[in-house]
Amino acid sequence: MFRRDHAKFICDVSELAGLFHDTASMEDFLQKITAMVTHHMDCEVCSIYLYYEDLNELVLKATQGLNPSFVGQIKLKVGEGLTGLAFKEKRPICEGQVKNNPNSRFFQGLGEERFESLLAVPILRGQVGIGVMVIQSEKRNYFFIDDIQILRAITSQLATTLETARLLITLNDQKQKKPQPLADLKLVKGRSGSSGVAFAEAIVMDGLLTDFEQLARLSKPLTEGDFHRAVEDTEKQLQQLQKQIENDLFDVSGFIFTAQILMLKDKGFLDAILALIRQGINPPQAVVGVVGEYVHKFSAIADSYLRDKIYDVKDVGRHLLENMTGLKQHHSDLEDRIVIARELLPSDTIKLFSQKVKGIILLSGGVTSHVSILSRSLNIPLVVADEPGLLSISEGTRILLDAVIGYIHINPLEDTVQKIFDREELHKDLDHLKKSIRSRPHTKDGVAIKLMANINLLGDMKAANEFKTDGIGLYRSEFPFLIRSSFPSEEEQYLIYRRLVEGMPGKEVTLRTLDVGGDKILSYYDYGHEENPFLGLRSIRFSLKYKDVFVTQLRAMLRAGHEANMRIMFPMISSVDEFQQAKGIVQECVYDLENEKQKICHPQLGAMVELPSAVDIINEIAEEADFLSIGTNDLVQYLLAVDRTNERVANLYLPQHPSVLRALKKIVDAAIQHRKDVSICGDMATDPKFLPFLLGIGVRTFSVDARYLPKLHESLSNIILSQTEPLALELLKQSKIERISQLMGIET
Ligand code: PEP
Ligand code: MG
């Protein structure tokens, strides 16, 4: 005869599960279960812990017999305490004298100390862990084998119901904007895509928006005329903003504010507001209502990029309200914020810059992705961190973004903030000193090295000149294309390229032809779906397929280079045939322009070496091309089959891999043998740890983002060139990444 009426109990539970849908609160439902279990098992305590995958923790969700104020507060790691252990090992744990068990874990104030016996049974749906049910008794050795069986039966019966309960609790938590489970997260270690430090409130681009309705509530009664005036004023302001950004970012300004200006011209949008005003609704409230409707509609869009158009609508609404009411909000939604987004396009980055964001946290896109590269040019600190929990950070959470080392501090202590800003002060002084470097870059034993700048935006030229660069080693011509809403005309391109050569009088300027595709998508060009965009219609392949686009660009370049020291290079060359084809088109352009009596240059033509296929035939390419430029960002990606924008394989993106080192040696040897100029223009050149090797194999020209120039200058002055060749030979003999890393002083 059982002490407890098990059969009846199981029946009661199934009845309770049936009542689940009528239960108003999930917490109540769980609480009812714990009360019933303690009653029928004739014990004092029953607790339910649910497992949250994003936290990798068990959270106490209901208890009968323990301190109820600890519900939601007690969090156990998988394997922690007897409860965590039962979950981890997916087996019941039955302990008659808990205090003697070394795995026991007590929380002060929870009131567990007086209970001698414990039975913890994992709640499983198949092999999927949902949580743990724990019962406790004051009496020693109280639970037996039959108790284990019955609790197992109960938990398996409840598993799917509890799983639903967990989901609903999570959704409700989100709706009520309770602190997210992430509240406990203090530090996320990501990787720096663009260096710098920012301390500001967070805003999640995926999330909903800040409240601007209060502007409308504060407003006095206004008229339809006030609304029309606000529309006019807003349009003028947006045009003004557009102009300003065109001045600051001449090359990539595109039509950043077009979407918003269009909104103001949209009859549907304006009529909807007017209809409400004519029904007697105060104009500011009418604006809030219609903007709200649009926000709602956009929120339902699955495409995250389109969904983010919410920010345009909200921004227009904010401008209208401010102009109508005369009341100013201190911030737009994004101003002075650290933006957290799953992904961004380069054009978003420009817009965020214009909206004065303080920093960016991206969940996807590696540190050599083009959004990272662009952020560097715009001086926006950016960290890439593959931590989905960041998207559930509640708006307004204070974030310290240490993009110097790639750390994200959530709600940091004052001390931490102070320390990091103090560190930055020190660096500023160093930067200042480096700016005053007078001599040309050279090694410790006096060999001159050419340090060139990579230019992404015209704005980068200022720093490049301040750091006394020897010229431009790589101009990424695609950025103006990426930002605009259509292909820029020959004239528009000519003006940009001309500014580049005029900004570097007498110095060598190397322009790269369009390198789109991969992570650089033209919004106005329909690529169709590409399963593997990095292996798709990229770079020179695009230019050769769309000859008119290529010809327009080449004509603009050839004209801009008139009486200047300008060179042109083609990205992602994979064969001699491809290079010759591109060269042939340049020759056609030269011929046409000369016939038109245009003033042009006759530039050297180079190949970027960034594909394994080019490495194998490098001798033939070196013979054909006037110069070589090694794009290590892509070369590493393609040699190692590691997507440079995929954080999940970032640990495998290793420029020190022996295949990369040997490929580099082969390329440089070919260039030397054919007496052709060779430079490194990928990010590998920015890391001083690789510098001795690169010098050792004969590289004498480096091209890096301007901000790295002082560091490189300094590193070079500490290297004795004559020692680098034996070191490089030693490294080339190695077959293991680990050993090479050791020799190079790289932590793995
Ligand atoms: C490279 O691949 O190393 C390079 C310089 O080109 P990008 O980073 O623009 O692809
Ligand atoms: Mg490249």
Coordinates of N, CA, C and O in Angstrom, one line a residue, residues 203 209-216 219 222 227 230-231 233-235 237-238 241 257 260 263-264 269 273 283-292 294-295 309-337 351-352 354-357 395:
I203 N 20.2 51.0 -28.5 CA 18.9 50.9 -29.2 C 19.1 49.7 -30.2 O 20.1 49.6 -30.9
L209 N 10.2 51.2 -31.2 CA 10.8 52.6 -31.2 C 10.6 53.3 -29.9 O 9.6 53.1 -29.2
T210 N 11.4 54.3 -29.7 CA 11.2 55.1 -28.5 C 9.9 56.0 -28.7 O 9.4 56.2 -29.7
D211 N 9.5 56.4 -27.5 CA 8.2 57.1 -27.5 C 8.4 58.6 -27.8 O 9.1 59.3 -27.2
F212 N 7.7 59.0 -28.9 CA 7.7 60.4 -29.1 C 6.3 61.0 -29.0 O 6.1 62.2 -29.3
E213 N 5.4 60.2 -28.6 CA 4.0 60.6 -28.5 C 3.8 61.7 -27.5 O 2.9 62.5 -27.6
Q214 N 4.7 61.8 -26.6 CA 4.6 62.8 -25.5 C 4.6 64.2 -26.1 O 4.0 65.1 -25.6
L215 N 5.3 64.4 -27.2 CA 5.4 65.7 -27.9 C 3.9 66.1 -28.3 O 3.5 67.2 -28.2
A216 N 3.2 65.1 -28.8 CA 1.8 65.3 -29.3 C 0.9 65.7 -28.1 O 0.1 66.5 -28.1
S219 N 1.2 69.2 -26.8 CA 0.8 70.3 -27.8 C -0.5 71.0 -27.4 O -1.4 70.3 -27.0
L222 N -3.9 72.8 -32.4 CA -3.3 73.5 -33.7 C -4.3 73.3 -34.8 O -5.3 72.6 -34.7
F227 N -0.2 72.3 -39.8 CA 0.3 71.0 -40.3 C 1.0 71.2 -41.6 O 2.1 70.8 -41.9
A230 N 4.3 72.8 -41.2 CA 5.3 71.8 -40.7 C 5.8 70.9 -41.8 O 7.0 70.6 -41.8
V231 N 4.9 70.6 -42.7 CA 5.4 69.7 -43.9 C 6.4 70.5 -44.7 O 7.5 70.0 -45.0
D233 N 8.3 73.1 -43.7 CA 9.6 73.3 -42.9 C 10.4 72.0 -42.9 O 11.6 72.0 -43.0
T234 N 9.7 70.9 -42.7 CA 10.4 69.6 -42.6 C 11.1 69.3 -43.9 O 12.3 68.9 -43.9
E235 N 10.4 69.6 -45.0 CA 11.1 69.3 -46.3 C 12.4 70.1 -46.4 O 13.4 69.6 -46.8
Q237 N 14.2 71.3 -44.0 CA 15.3 70.8 -43.1 C 15.9 69.6 -43.7 O 17.1 69.4 -43.6
L238 N 15.1 68.7 -44.2 CA 15.7 67.4 -44.8 C 16.6 67.7 -46.0 O 17.6 67.1 -46.1
L241 N 19.8 69.0 -44.6 CA 20.6 67.9 -44.1 C 21.3 67.2 -45.2 O 22.4 66.8 -45.1
F257 N 18.5 61.0 -47.5 CA 17.3 61.5 -46.9 C 16.1 61.4 -47.9 O 15.0 61.9 -47.7
Q260 N 12.9 59.8 -46.8 CA 12.1 60.7 -45.9 C 11.4 61.8 -46.6 O 10.3 62.2 -46.4
M263 N 8.4 60.5 -48.4 CA 7.3 60.3 -47.4 C 6.5 61.6 -47.3 O 5.3 61.5 -47.3
L264 N 7.2 62.7 -47.3 CA 6.5 64.0 -47.2 C 5.7 64.3 -48.4 O 4.8 65.2 -48.4
F269 N 0.1 59.1 -47.3 CA 0.6 59.4 -46.0 C -0.1 60.8 -45.5 O -0.7 60.9 -44.5
I273 N -3.3 61.7 -42.7 CA -3.2 62.6 -41.6 C -4.3 63.7 -41.7 O -5.0 64.0 -40.7
P283 N -3.8 68.1 -34.9 CA -2.8 67.6 -35.9 C -1.7 66.8 -35.3 O -1.3 65.8 -35.9
P284 N -1.1 67.2 -34.2 CA 0.0 66.4 -33.7 C -0.4 64.9 -33.4 O 0.3 64.0 -33.7
Q285 N -1.6 64.8 -32.9 CA -2.2 63.5 -32.6 C -2.4 62.7 -33.9 O -2.2 61.5 -33.9
A286 N -2.9 63.5 -34.9 CA -3.1 62.8 -36.2 C -1.8 62.3 -36.8 O -1.8 61.2 -37.3
V287 N -0.8 63.0 -36.6 CA 0.6 62.6 -37.1 C 1.0 61.3 -36.4 O 1.4 60.3 -37.0
V288 N 0.8 61.4 -35.1 CA 1.2 60.2 -34.3 C 0.4 59.0 -34.7 O 1.0 57.9 -34.9
G289 N -0.9 59.2 -34.9 CA -1.7 58.1 -35.3 C -1.3 57.4 -36.6 O -1.1 56.2 -36.7
V290 N -1.1 58.3 -37.6 CA -0.7 57.7 -38.9 C 0.7 57.1 -38.9 O 0.9 56.1 -39.5
V291 N 1.6 57.8 -38.3 CA 3.0 57.3 -38.2 C 2.9 55.9 -37.5 O 3.6 55.0 -37.9
G292 N 2.1 55.9 -36.5 CA 2.0 54.6 -35.7 C 1.5 53.5 -36.6 O 2.0 52.4 -36.6
Y294 N 1.9 53.3 -39.9 CA 3.0 52.9 -40.8 C 4.0 52.0 -40.1 O 4.5 51.0 -40.6
V295 N 4.3 52.4 -38.9 CA 5.3 51.7 -38.1 C 4.8 50.2 -37.9 O 5.5 49.3 -38.1
K309 N 13.0 50.4 -42.3 CA 12.5 51.7 -42.8 C 11.6 52.4 -41.8 O 11.2 53.5 -42.0
I310 N 11.2 51.6 -40.8 CA 10.5 52.2 -39.7 C 11.2 53.5 -39.2 O 10.5 54.5 -38.9
Y311 N 12.5 53.4 -39.2 CA 13.3 54.6 -38.7 C 13.1 55.8 -39.6 O 13.1 56.9 -39.0
D312 N 12.9 55.6 -40.9 CA 12.6 56.8 -41.7 C 11.2 57.4 -41.4 O 11.1 58.6 -41.2
V313 N 10.2 56.5 -41.2 CA 8.9 57.0 -40.9 C 8.9 57.7 -39.6 O 8.3 58.8 -39.4
K314 N 9.5 57.1 -38.6 CA 9.5 57.7 -37.3 C 10.3 59.1 -37.3 O 9.9 60.0 -36.7
D315 N 11.3 59.1 -38.1 CA 12.1 60.3 -38.2 C 11.3 61.4 -38.8 O 11.3 62.6 -38.3
V316 N 10.5 61.1 -39.8 CA 9.7 62.1 -40.5 C 8.6 62.6 -39.5 O 8.4 63.8 -39.3
G317 N 8.1 61.6 -38.7 CA 7.1 62.0 -37.7 C 7.6 62.9 -36.7 O 7.0 63.9 -36.3
R318 N 8.8 62.6 -36.3 CA 9.5 63.5 -35.2 C 9.7 64.9 -35.8 O 9.4 65.9 -35.1
H319 N 10.2 65.0 -37.0 CA 10.4 66.3 -37.6 C 9.1 67.1 -37.6 O 9.1 68.3 -37.3
L320 N 8.1 66.4 -38.1 CA 6.8 67.1 -38.2 C 6.3 67.6 -36.9 O 5.8 68.7 -36.7
L321 N 6.4 66.7 -35.9 CA 5.9 67.1 -34.6 C 6.7 68.3 -34.0 O 6.1 69.2 -33.4
E322 N 8.0 68.2 -34.1 CA 8.8 69.3 -33.6 C 8.5 70.6 -34.3 O 8.4 71.6 -33.6
N323 N 8.3 70.5 -35.6 CA 8.0 71.8 -36.3 C 6.6 72.3 -36.0 O 6.4 73.5 -35.9
M324 N 5.7 71.4 -35.8 CA 4.4 71.9 -35.4 C 4.2 72.5 -34.1 O 3.6 73.5 -33.8
T325 N 4.8 71.8 -33.1 CA 4.6 72.2 -31.7 C 5.7 73.1 -31.2 O 5.5 73.8 -30.2
G326 N 6.8 73.2 -31.9 CA 7.9 74.1 -31.5 C 8.6 73.5 -30.3 O 9.6 74.0 -29.8
L327 N 8.2 72.3 -29.9 CA 8.9 71.6 -28.8 C 10.0 70.7 -29.5 O 9.8 70.1 -30.5
K328 N 11.2 70.6 -28.8 CA 12.3 69.8 -29.4 C 12.5 68.6 -28.6 O 12.6 68.7 -27.3
Q329 N 12.7 67.5 -29.2 CA 13.2 66.3 -28.5 C 14.7 66.5 -28.5 O 15.3 67.0 -29.5
H330 N 15.3 66.0 -27.5 CA 16.8 66.1 -27.5 C 17.5 65.2 -28.5 O 18.4 65.5 -29.1
H331 N 16.8 64.0 -28.7 CA 17.5 63.1 -29.6 C 16.5 62.6 -30.6 O 15.3 62.5 -30.4
S332 N 17.1 62.3 -31.8 CA 16.3 61.4 -32.7 C 16.4 60.0 -32.1 O 17.1 59.8 -31.1
D333 N 15.8 59.1 -32.7 CA 15.9 57.7 -32.1 C 17.3 57.2 -32.0 O 17.6 56.5 -31.1
L334 N 18.1 57.6 -32.9 CA 19.4 57.0 -33.0 C 20.5 57.9 -32.5 O 21.6 57.4 -32.2
E335 N 20.3 59.2 -32.5 CA 21.4 60.1 -32.1 C 22.0 59.7 -30.8 O 21.3 59.5 -29.8
D336 N 23.3 59.7 -30.7 CA 24.0 59.5 -29.5 C 23.8 58.1 -28.9 O 24.0 57.9 -27.7
R337 N 23.3 57.2 -29.7 CA 23.0 55.8 -29.2 C 24.0 54.9 -29.8 O 24.7 55.1 -30.8
K351 N 23.9 56.3 -43.2 CA 22.8 57.0 -42.6 C 23.0 57.1 -41.1 O 22.7 58.1 -40.4
L352 N 23.5 56.0 -40.5 CA 23.7 56.1 -39.0 C 24.7 57.1 -38.7 O 24.6 57.8 -37.7
S354 N 25.1 59.9 -40.3 CA 24.5 61.2 -40.4 C 23.5 61.4 -39.3 O 23.2 62.5 -38.9
Q355 N 23.1 60.3 -38.7 CA 22.2 60.4 -37.5 C 23.0 60.5 -36.2 O 22.4 60.4 -35.1
K356 N 24.3 60.5 -36.3 CA 25.2 60.7 -35.2 C 25.1 59.6 -34.2 O 25.1 59.9 -33.0
V357 N 25.1 58.4 -34.6 CA 25.2 57.3 -33.6 C 26.6 57.3 -33.0 O 27.6 57.8 -33.6
E395 N 15.9 48.8 -24.5 CA 16.3 50.1 -25.0 C 16.7 51.0 -23.8 O 16.0 50.9 -22.8

